[in-house]
Coordinates of C-alpha atoms and ligand atoms in Angstrom, one line a residue:
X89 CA 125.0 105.2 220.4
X90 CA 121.7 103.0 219.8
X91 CA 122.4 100.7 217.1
X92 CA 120.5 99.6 213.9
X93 CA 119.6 96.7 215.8
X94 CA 117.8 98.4 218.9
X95 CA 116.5 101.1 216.7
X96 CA 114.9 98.2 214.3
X97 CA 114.0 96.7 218.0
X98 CA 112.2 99.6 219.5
X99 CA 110.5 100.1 216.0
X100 CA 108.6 96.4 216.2
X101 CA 108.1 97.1 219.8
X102 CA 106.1 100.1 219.5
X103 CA 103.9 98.5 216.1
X104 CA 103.3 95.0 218.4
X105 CA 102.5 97.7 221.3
X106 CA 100.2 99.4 218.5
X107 CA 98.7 96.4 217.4
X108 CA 97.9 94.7 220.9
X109 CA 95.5 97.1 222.3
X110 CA 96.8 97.8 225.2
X111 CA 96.1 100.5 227.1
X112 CA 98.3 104.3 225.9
X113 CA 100.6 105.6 227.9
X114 CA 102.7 108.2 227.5
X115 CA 105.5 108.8 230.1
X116 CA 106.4 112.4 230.1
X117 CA 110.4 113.1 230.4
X118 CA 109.0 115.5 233.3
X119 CA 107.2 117.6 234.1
X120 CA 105.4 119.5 236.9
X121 CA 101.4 119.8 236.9
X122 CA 100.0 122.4 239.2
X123 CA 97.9 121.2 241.2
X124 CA 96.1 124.4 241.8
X125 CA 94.6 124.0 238.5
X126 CA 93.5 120.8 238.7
X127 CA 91.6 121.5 241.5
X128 CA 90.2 124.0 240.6
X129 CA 89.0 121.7 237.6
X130 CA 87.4 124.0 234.8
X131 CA 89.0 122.3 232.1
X132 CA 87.6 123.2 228.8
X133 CA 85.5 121.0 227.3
X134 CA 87.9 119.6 224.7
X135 CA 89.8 117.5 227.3
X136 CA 87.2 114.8 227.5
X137 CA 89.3 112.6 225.7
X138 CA 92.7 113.8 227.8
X139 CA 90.6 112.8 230.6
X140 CA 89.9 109.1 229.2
X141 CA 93.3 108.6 228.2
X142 CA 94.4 109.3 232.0
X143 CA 92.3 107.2 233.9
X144 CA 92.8 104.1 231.7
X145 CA 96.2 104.4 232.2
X146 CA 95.6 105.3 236.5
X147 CA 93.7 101.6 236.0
X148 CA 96.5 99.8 234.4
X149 CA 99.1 101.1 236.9
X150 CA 97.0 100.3 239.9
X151 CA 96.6 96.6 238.7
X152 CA 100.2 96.2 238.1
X153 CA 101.5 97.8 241.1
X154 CA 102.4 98.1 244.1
X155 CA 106.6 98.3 243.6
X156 CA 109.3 97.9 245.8
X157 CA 113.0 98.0 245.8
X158 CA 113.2 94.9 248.0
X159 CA 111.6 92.7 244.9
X160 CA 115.4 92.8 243.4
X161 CA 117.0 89.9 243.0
X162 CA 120.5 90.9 244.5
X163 CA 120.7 93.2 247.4
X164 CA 123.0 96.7 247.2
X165 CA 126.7 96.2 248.1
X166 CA 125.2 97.7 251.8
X167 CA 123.7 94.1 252.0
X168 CA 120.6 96.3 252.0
X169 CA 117.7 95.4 249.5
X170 CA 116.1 98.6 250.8
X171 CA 119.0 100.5 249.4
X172 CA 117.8 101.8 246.3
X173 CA 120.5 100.1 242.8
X174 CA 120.9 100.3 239.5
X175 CA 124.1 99.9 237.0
X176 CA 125.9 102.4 234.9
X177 CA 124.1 101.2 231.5
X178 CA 127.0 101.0 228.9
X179 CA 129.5 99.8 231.2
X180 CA 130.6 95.9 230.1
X181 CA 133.0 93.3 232.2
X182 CA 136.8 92.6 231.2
X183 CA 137.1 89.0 232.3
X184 CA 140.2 88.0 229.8
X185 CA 142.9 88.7 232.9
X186 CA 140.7 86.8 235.8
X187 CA 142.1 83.4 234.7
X188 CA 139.2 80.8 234.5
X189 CA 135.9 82.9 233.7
X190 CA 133.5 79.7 233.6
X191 CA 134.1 79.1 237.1
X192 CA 133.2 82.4 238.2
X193 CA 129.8 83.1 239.7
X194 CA 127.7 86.1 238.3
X195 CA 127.6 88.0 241.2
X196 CA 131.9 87.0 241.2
X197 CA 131.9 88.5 238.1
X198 CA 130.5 91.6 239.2
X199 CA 133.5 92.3 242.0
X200 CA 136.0 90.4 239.8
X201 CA 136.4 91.6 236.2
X202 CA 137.0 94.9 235.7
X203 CA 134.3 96.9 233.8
X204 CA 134.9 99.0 231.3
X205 CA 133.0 101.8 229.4
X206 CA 131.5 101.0 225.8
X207 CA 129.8 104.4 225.6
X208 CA 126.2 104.0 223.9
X209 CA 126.0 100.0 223.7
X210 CA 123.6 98.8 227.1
X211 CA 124.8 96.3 228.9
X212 CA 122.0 93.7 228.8
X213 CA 122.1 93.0 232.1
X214 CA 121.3 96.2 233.7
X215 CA 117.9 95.3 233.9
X216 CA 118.6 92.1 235.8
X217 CA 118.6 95.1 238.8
X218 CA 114.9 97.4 237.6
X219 CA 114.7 99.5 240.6
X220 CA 114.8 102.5 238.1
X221 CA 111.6 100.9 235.7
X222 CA 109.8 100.6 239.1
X223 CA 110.6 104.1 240.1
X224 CA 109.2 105.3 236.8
X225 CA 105.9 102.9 237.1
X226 CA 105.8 104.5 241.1
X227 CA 106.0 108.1 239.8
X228 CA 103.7 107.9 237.0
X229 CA 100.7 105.7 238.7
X230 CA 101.2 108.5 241.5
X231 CA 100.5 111.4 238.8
X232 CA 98.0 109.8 236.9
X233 CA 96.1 107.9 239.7
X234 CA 96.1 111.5 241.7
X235 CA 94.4 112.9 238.6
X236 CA 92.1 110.6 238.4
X237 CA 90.9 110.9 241.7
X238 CA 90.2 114.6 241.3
X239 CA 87.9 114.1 238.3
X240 CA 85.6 112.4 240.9
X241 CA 83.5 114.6 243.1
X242 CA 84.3 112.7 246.3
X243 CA 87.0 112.9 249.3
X244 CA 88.1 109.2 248.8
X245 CA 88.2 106.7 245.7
X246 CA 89.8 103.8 244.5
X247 CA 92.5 106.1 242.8
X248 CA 93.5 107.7 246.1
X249 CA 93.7 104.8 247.9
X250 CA 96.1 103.4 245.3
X251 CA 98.6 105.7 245.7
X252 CA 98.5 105.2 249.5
X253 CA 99.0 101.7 249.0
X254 CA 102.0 102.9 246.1
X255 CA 103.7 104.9 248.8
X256 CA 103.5 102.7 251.4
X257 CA 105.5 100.0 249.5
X258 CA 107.9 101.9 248.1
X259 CA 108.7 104.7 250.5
X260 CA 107.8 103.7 253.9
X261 CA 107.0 100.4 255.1
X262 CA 109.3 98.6 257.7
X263 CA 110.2 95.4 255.4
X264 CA 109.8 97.0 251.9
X265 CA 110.5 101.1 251.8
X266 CA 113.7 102.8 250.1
X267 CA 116.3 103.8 252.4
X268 CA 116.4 107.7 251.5
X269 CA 119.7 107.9 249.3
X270 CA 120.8 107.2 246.2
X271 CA 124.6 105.4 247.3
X272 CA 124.1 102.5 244.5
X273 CA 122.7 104.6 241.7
X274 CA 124.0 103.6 238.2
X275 CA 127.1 101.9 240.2
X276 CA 129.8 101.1 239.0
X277 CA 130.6 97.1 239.2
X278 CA 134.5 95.9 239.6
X279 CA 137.4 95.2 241.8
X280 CA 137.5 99.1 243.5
X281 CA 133.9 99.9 241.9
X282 CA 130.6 98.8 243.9
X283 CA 129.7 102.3 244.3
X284 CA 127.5 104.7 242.9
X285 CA 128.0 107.2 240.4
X286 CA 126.2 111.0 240.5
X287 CA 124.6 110.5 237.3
X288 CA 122.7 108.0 239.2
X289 CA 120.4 110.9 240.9
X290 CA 119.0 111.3 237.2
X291 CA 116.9 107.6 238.3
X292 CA 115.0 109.6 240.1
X293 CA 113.8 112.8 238.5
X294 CA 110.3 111.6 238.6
X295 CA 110.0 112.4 241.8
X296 CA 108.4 115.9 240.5
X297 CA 105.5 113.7 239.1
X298 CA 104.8 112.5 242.7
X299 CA 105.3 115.4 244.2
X300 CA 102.2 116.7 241.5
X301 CA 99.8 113.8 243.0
X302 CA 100.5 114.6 246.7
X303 CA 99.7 117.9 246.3
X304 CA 96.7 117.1 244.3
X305 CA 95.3 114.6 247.6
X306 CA 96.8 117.3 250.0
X307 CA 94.5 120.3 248.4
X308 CA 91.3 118.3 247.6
X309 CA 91.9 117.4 251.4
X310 CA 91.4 113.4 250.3
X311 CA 90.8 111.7 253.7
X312 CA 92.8 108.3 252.3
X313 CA 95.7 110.6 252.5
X314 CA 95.7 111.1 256.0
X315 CA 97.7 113.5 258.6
X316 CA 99.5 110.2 259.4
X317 CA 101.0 108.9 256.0
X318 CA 101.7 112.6 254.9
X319 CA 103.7 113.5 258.1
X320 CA 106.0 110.0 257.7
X321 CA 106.4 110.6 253.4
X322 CA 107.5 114.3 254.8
X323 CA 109.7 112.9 257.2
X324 CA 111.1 110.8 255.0
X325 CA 111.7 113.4 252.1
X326 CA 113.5 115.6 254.7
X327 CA 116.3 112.9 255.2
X328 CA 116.5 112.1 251.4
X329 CA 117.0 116.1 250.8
X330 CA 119.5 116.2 253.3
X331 CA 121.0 113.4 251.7
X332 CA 120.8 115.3 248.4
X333 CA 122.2 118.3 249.5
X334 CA 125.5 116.9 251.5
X335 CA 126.1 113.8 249.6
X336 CA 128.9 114.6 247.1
X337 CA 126.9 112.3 244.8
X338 CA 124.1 114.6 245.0
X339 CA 126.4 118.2 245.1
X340 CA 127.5 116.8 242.2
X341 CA 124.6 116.0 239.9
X342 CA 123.0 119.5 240.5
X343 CA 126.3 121.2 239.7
X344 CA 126.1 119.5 236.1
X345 CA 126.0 122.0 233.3
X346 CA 123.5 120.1 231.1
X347 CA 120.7 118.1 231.4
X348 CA 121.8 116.0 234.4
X349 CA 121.8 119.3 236.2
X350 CA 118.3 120.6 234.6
X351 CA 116.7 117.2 236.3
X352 CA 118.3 117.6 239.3
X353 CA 117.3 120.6 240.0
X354 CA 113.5 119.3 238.9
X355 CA 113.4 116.7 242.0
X356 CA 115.1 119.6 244.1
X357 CA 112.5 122.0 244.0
X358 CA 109.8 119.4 244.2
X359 CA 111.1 117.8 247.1
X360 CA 110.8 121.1 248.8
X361 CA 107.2 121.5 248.0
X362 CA 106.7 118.3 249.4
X363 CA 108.4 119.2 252.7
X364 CA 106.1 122.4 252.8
X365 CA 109.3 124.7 252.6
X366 CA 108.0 127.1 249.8
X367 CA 110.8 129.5 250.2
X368 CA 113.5 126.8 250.2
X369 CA 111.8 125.8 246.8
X370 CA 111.8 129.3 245.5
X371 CA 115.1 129.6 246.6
X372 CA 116.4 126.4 245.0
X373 CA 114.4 127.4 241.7
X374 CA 116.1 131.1 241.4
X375 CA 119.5 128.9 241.7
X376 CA 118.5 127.1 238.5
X377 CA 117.9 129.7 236.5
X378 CA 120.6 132.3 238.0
X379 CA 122.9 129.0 237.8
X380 CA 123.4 126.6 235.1
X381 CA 120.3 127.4 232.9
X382 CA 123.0 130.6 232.4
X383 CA 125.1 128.7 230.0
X384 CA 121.9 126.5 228.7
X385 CA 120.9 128.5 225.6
X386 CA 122.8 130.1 223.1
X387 CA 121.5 133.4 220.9
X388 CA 120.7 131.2 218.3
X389 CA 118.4 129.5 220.7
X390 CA 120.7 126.1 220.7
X391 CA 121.5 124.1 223.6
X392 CA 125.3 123.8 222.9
X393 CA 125.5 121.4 225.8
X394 CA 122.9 119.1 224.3
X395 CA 123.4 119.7 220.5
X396 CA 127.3 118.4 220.7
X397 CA 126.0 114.9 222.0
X398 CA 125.4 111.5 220.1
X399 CA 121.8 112.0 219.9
X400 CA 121.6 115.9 219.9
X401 CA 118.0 115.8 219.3
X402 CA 116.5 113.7 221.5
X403 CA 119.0 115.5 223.7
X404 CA 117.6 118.9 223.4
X405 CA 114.1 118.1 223.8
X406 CA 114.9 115.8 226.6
X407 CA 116.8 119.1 228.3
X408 CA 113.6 121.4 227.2
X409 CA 111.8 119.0 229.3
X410 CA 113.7 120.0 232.3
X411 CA 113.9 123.4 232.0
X412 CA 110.1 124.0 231.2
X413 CA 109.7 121.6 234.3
X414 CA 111.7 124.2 236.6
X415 CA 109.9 127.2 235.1
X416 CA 106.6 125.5 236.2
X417 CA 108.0 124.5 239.5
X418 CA 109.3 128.1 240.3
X419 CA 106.1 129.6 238.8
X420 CA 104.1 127.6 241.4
X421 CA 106.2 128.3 244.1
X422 CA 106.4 131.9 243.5
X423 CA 103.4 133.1 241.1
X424 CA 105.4 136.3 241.4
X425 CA 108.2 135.3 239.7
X426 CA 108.7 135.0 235.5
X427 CA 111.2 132.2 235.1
X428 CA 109.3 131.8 231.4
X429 CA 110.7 135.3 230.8
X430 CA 114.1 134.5 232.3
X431 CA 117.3 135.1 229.8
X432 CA 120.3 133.6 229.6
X433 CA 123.2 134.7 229.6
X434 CA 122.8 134.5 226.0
X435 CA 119.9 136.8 226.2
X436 CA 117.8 133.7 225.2
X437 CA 114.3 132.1 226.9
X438 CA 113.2 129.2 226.7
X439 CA 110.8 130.5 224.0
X440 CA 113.9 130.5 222.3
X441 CA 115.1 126.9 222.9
X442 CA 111.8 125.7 221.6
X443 CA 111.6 127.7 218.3
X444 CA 114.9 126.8 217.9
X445 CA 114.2 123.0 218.3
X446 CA 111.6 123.3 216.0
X447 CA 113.5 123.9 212.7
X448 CA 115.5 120.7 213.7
X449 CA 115.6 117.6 211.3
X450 CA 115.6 114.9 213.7
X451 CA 116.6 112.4 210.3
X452 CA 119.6 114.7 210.3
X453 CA 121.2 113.4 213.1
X454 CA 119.4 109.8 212.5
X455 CA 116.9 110.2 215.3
X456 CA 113.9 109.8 213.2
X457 CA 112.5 107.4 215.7
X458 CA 112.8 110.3 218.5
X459 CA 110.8 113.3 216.8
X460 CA 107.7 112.1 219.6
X461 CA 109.9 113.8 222.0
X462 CA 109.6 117.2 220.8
X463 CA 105.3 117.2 220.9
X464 CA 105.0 117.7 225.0
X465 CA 107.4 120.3 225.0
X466 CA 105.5 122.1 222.3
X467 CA 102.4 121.8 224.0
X468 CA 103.8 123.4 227.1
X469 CA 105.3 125.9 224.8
X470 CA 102.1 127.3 223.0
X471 CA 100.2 126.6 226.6
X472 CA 102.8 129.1 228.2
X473 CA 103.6 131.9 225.8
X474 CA 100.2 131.4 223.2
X475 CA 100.0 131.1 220.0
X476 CA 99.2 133.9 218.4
X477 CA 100.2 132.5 214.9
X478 CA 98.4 129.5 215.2
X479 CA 102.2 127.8 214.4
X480 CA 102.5 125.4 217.3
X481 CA 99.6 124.0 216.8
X482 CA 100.2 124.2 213.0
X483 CA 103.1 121.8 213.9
X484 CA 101.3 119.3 216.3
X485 CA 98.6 118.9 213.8
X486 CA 100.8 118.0 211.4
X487 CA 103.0 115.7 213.3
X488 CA 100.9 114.8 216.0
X489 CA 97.3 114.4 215.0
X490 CA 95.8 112.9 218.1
X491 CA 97.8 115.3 220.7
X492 CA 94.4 116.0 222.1
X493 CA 93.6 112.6 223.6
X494 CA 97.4 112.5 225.2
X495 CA 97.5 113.3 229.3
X496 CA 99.1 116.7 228.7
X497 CA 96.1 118.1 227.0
X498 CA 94.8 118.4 230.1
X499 CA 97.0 120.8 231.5
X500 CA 99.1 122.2 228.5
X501 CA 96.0 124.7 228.6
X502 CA 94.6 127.2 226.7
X503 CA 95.7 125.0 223.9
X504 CA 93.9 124.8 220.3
X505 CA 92.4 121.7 219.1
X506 CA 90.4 118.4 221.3
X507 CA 86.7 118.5 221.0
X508 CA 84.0 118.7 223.2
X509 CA 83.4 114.9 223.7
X510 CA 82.0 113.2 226.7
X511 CA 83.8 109.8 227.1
X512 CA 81.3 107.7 228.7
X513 CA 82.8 106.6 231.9
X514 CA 84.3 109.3 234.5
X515 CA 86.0 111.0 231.3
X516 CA 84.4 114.1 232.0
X517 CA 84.5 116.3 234.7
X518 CA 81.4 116.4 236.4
X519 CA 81.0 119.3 237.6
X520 CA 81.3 120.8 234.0
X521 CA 80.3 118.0 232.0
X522 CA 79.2 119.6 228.6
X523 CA 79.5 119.3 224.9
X524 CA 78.4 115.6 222.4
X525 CA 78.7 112.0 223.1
X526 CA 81.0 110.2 220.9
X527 CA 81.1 106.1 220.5
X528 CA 83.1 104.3 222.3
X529 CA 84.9 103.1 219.0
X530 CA 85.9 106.3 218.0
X531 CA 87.9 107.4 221.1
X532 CA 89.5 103.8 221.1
X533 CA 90.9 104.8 217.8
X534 CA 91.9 107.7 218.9
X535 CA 93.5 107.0 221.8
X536 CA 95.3 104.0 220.2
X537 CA 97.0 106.6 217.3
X538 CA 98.4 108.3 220.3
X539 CA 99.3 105.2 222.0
X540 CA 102.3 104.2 219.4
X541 CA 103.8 108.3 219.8
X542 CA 103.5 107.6 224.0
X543 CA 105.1 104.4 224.0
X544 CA 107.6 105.2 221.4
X545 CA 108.4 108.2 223.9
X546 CA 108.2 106.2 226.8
X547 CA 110.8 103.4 225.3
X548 CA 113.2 106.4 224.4
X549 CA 112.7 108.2 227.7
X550 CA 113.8 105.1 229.0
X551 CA 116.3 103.7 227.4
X552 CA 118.0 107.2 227.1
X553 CA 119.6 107.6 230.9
X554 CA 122.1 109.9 230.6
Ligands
NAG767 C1 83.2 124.7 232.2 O1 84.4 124.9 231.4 C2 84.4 126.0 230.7 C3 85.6 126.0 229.8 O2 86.8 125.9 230.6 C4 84.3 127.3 231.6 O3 84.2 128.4 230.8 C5 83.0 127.1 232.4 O4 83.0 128.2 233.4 C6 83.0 125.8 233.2 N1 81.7 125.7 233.9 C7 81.7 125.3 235.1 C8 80.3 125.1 235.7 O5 82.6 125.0 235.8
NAG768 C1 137.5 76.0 234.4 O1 136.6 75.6 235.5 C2 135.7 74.6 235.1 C3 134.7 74.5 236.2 O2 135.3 74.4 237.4 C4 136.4 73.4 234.7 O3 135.5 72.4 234.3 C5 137.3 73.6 233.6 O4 138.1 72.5 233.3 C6 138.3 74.8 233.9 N1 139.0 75.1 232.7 C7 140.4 75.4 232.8 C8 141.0 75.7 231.5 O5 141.0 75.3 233.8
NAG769 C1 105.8 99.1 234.8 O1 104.5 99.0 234.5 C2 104.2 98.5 233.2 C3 102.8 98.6 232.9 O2 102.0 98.1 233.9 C4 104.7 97.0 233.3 O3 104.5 96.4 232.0 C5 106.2 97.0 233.6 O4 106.6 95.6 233.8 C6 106.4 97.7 234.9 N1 107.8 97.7 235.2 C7 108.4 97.4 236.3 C8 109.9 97.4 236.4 O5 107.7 97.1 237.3
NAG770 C1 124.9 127.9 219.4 O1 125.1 126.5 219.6 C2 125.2 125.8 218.5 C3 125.4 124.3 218.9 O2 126.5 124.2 219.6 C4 126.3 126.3 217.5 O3 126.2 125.5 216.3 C5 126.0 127.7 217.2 O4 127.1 128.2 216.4 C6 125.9 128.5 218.5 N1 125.6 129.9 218.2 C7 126.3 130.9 218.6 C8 125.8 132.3 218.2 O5 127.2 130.8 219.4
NAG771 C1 106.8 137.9 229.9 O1 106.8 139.2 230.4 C2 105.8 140.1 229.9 C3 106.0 141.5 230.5 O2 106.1 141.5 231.9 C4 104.4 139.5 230.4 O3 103.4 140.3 229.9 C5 104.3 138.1 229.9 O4 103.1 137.5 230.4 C6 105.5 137.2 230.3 N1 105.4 135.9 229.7 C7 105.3 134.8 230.4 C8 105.1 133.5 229.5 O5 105.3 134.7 231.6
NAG772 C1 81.3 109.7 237.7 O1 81.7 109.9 239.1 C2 80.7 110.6 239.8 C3 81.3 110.9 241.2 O2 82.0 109.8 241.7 C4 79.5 109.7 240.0 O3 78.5 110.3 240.7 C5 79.0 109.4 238.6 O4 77.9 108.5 238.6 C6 80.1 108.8 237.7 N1 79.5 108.8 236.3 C7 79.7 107.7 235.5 C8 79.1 107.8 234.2 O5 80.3 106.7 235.9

C-alpha cells in the first residue's frame, strides 16, 4: 500500500521537479516503437514539439550515463558484481531472535535475520542495491537517444554513438557488462534466502525500449553501430533468452496470469527481434495472446486480475501498458496478424480494456495521484483504433492539455491535436520541416506542463514493482 506519507512525498517531489526546470521526462511503463516508422520519418507536422521534448531528454541521459551493474556497492551472493541484483521491495528484517543486533554488520544482517513480508510498505534500503533505476536510465537513453539520431539526416551522430558507449558498459564489456540472467532479481535476503525471486524478471521489461533503438541504428544502417557490436549484443541476448526460457525463474514469470506475465512476454518477443528470429517472435507473441491475455479481460472490459489489487487503477493501466506493448510487438513482427482485434475469452479487445478504464475514478480507489498513467495508453488507443468521435482526444484535452509535446506524440500517430511548430534546434525533421516558428519561451512552458504528468508517471512506474 503507499502510505499518506509517500503519497504527500511523491506529491512535493513532482512540484520541486516542476519548479526546478529540469529537463521532462516521461518514462513510458512500455512500450514498443516501430522502427519502421520512424525511419521512414513523415511525421506530421504537429510533432515538432514531441520532437524537442525527445532530444532534450536523449541530452540529459547521455550526460548522466554511461551505467553499469558493477557500480553497486555489494556484489550478488555469486560474489559476482556483474550479476545483475536487486531486493524484493516490501520485504523487512526480523532481528529480535539473533541475540545482540548492534553488533551485527549490515551485510550480517542481510544473511542473519529473517525477512519478513510487509506487503506495500518499501524497505528503504532496497535502493542501497539500484541496478533496476540504472536498467531503466539504460533502456530509456537507448530509446530516446536512438530517436534522436534518426531526426538527423546523417549515418553517425553524437546520439548514436551514445548508445554504443551505453551498451558497451552495461551489456558487454570484460570488467563492467551484466552476466545474462536474472538469478538475484528482487532476492530474497535471510538465513535460506539469497536468491532471486521470478517477479524479479519484471526489472527488466524495458528491454522492449532497447530493442526499439537497435532496430532504429540497424535500419538507418548507422555506421557507429557496427557489424562488430551488433553481432556480440546478439550473442549476448541469445544466452540471456536461453536463460529466460529454461530458468524456472524465467518459466515462471511468463506463466503469470497478470501483469507480471503481460511484461514478460514484452521483453520475450523483443528479445527475439533482437536476435533476428522473426518467427520465434511471432511465435512467442501468438502465445500471449492465445495464452494468458485469454483470461485478461472480462465482457465488461475489466481486468479482474488487476482490478482486485491494492491499487487497481494504476494496476490496470500499468497491465494496458503491456498488452498494447505485445499487440505492437506482434503487429511488427507479423504485419499480417491483428492482435488489436484479438478477443478474449471473454469476447473482449483491448479496445475494450481501455474504454473500460476510462469510466474509472482513480479518487475511488485513492489513486488520484496515478490518473497520468492512463494518458499513454489512450494515445496508443485512439492511434490504433481512431477516433471517430473525437472522445479520446476529448479526454486528453481535458486531462492532459500538453500531451502533444510528450515523446509519444511522436508515434501514437494519426492522433488529433500538436501544432505545426518548428522548435529551433534539430526539433524538426528535416527532411519535412514545415509549418510557424514559435519562441523559445513558449515551448519551455509547454514542455514544463508536461514535465510534472512525466515525472509523476515516471515516480509511480517506479516505485510500483510488482
Ligand atoms: C511531411 O509530412 C506530411 C504529414 O505527415 C506528409 O503528408 C508529407 O508527405 C511529408 N513531406 C515530405 C517531403 O516528407
Ligand atoms: C552488544 O554488542 C555491543 C558491541 O559489541 C556491545 O557494546 C554491547 O555491550 C552488547 N550488548 C549486549 C546487551 O550484550
Ligand atoms: C537515472 O537518470 C536520472 C536522470 O539523469 C538520474 O537523476 C538518476 O540518478 C539516474 N539513476 C540511476 C540509478 O543511475
Ligand atoms: C469483470 O471484472 C470486474 C472486476 O473483477 C467485476 O467487478 C465484474 O463483475 C466482472 N464482470 C463480469 C461480467 O464478470
Ligand atoms: C479490426 O478488424 C477489421 C476487420 O478485419 C479491420 O478493418 C480493422 O482495421 C481491425 N482493427 C485494427 C485496430 O487492427
Ligand atoms: C539539424 O540537423 C541537420 C542534419 O544534421 C543539420 O544539417 C542542420 O544544420 C541542423 N539544424 C539546426 C537548426 O541545428
Amino acid at each position: 500500500m503507499l502510505t499518506p506519507t509517500l503519497v504527500y512525498l511523491l506529491s512535493a517531489l513532482c512540484v520541486r521537479y516542476a519548479l526546478a526546470d529540469v529537463q521532462p521526462f516521461t518514462s513510458y511503463a512500455n512500450d514498443f516503437v516501430d522502427p519502421d516508422y520512424i525511419v521512414a520519418g513523415n511525421f506530421p507536422d504537429t510533432t515538432g514539439e514531441a520532437k524537442a521534448s525527445i532530444i532534450s531528454w536523449a541530452d540529459r541521459f547521455a550526460s548522466t550515463g554511461p551505467w553499469t551493474v558493477t557500480s553497486k556497492p555489494f556484489a550478488a551472493p555469486s560474489g559476482d558484481k556483474k550479476d545483475y541484483m536487486s531486493w524484493a521491495p516490501y520485504f523487512w528484517p526480523d532481528c529480535s531472535k539473533v541475540g545482540n543486533t548492534t553488533a551485527l554488520t549490515t551485510e550480517e544482517v542481510w544473511t542473519k535475520c529473517p525477512y519478513v513480508n510487509r506487503d506495500g510498505q518499501f524497505n528503504p534500503d532496497r535502493l542501497t542495491i539500484n541496478d533496476i533505476g540504472a536498467f531503466f536510465n539504460v533502456s530509456d537513453a537507448i530509446l530516446y537517444n536512438a530517436l534522436a539520431f534518426s531526426f538527423e539526416d546523417k549515418p553517425s551522430s553524437k546520439y548514436s554513438q551514445n548508445i554504443v558507449k551505453i551498451v558497451n558498459a552495461w551489456f558487454l564489456d570484460s570488467e563492467t557488462g551484466m552476466n545474462p540472467n536474472l538469478n538475484f532479481a528482487q532476492m530474497h535476503r535471510g538465513p535460506g534466502g539469497q536468491v532471486g525471486t521470478h517477479t524479479g524478471i519484471l526489472d527488466l521489461k524495458g528491454f522492449v525500449k532497447v530493442v526499439s533503438g537497435i532496430l532504429i541504428l540497424r535500419k538507418r544502417k548507422c555506421t557507429d553501430w557496427t557489424a562488430t557490436i551488433d553481432a556480440q549484443l546478439v550473442d549476448w541476448t541469445k544466452k540471456y533468452i536461453e536463460w529466460l526460457e529454461t530458468n524456472q525463474l524465467g518459466i515462471d514469470e511468463c506463466a503469470s496470469g497478470n501483469n507480471h506475465g503481460s511484461f514478460c512476454f514484452n521483453q520475450w518477443i523483443a528479445l527475439k527481434l533482437l536476435v533476428n528470429d522473426i518467427p520465434g517472435a511471432v511465435s512467442v507473441g501468438n502465445k500471449f495472446f492465445d495464452g494468458i491475455y485469454q483470461g485478461q479481460i472480462n465482457s465488461t472490459g475489466d481486468q479482474p486480475l488487476e482490478a482486485s489489487r491494492t491499487h487497481p487503477y494504476h494496476y490496470r493501466n500499468y497491465n494496458l501498458a503491456a498488452m498494447i506493448t505485445n499487440a505492437r510487438l506482434l503487429k511488427y513482427a507479423d504485419p499480417t496478424s491483428n492482435p488489436w482485434n484479438k478477443t478474449t475469452k471473454a469476447d473482449a479487445t483491448l479496445k475494450d480494456a481501455m474504454d473500460m478504464t476510462m469510466t474509472v475514478n482513480p479518487d475511488a480507489s485513492g489513486e488520484g495521484y496515478a490518473v497520468a498513467e492512463i494518458f499513454p495508453n489512450i494515445a496508443a488507443v485512439a492511434a490504433t483504433y481512431g477516433d471517430p468521435e473525437g472522445k479520446y482526444v476529448a479526454f486528453l484535452k481535458k486531462t492532459f492539455p500538453e500531451y502533444a509535446s510528450d515523446a509519444s506524440f511522436l508515434w501514437d500517430q494519426p492522433l488529433a491535436g500538436g501544432s505545426a511548430v518548428r522548435t529551433g534546434s534539430n526539433g524538426t525533421n528535416s527532411k519535412n520541416a514545415t509549418g510557424n516558428g514559435v519562441s523559445g519561451a513558449l515551448l519551455d512552458r509547454r514542455v514544463g506542463a508536461t514535465q510534472a504528468v512525466g515525472f509523476l508517471a515516471a515516480l509511480l512506474f517506479a516505485v510500483y514493482l510488482h
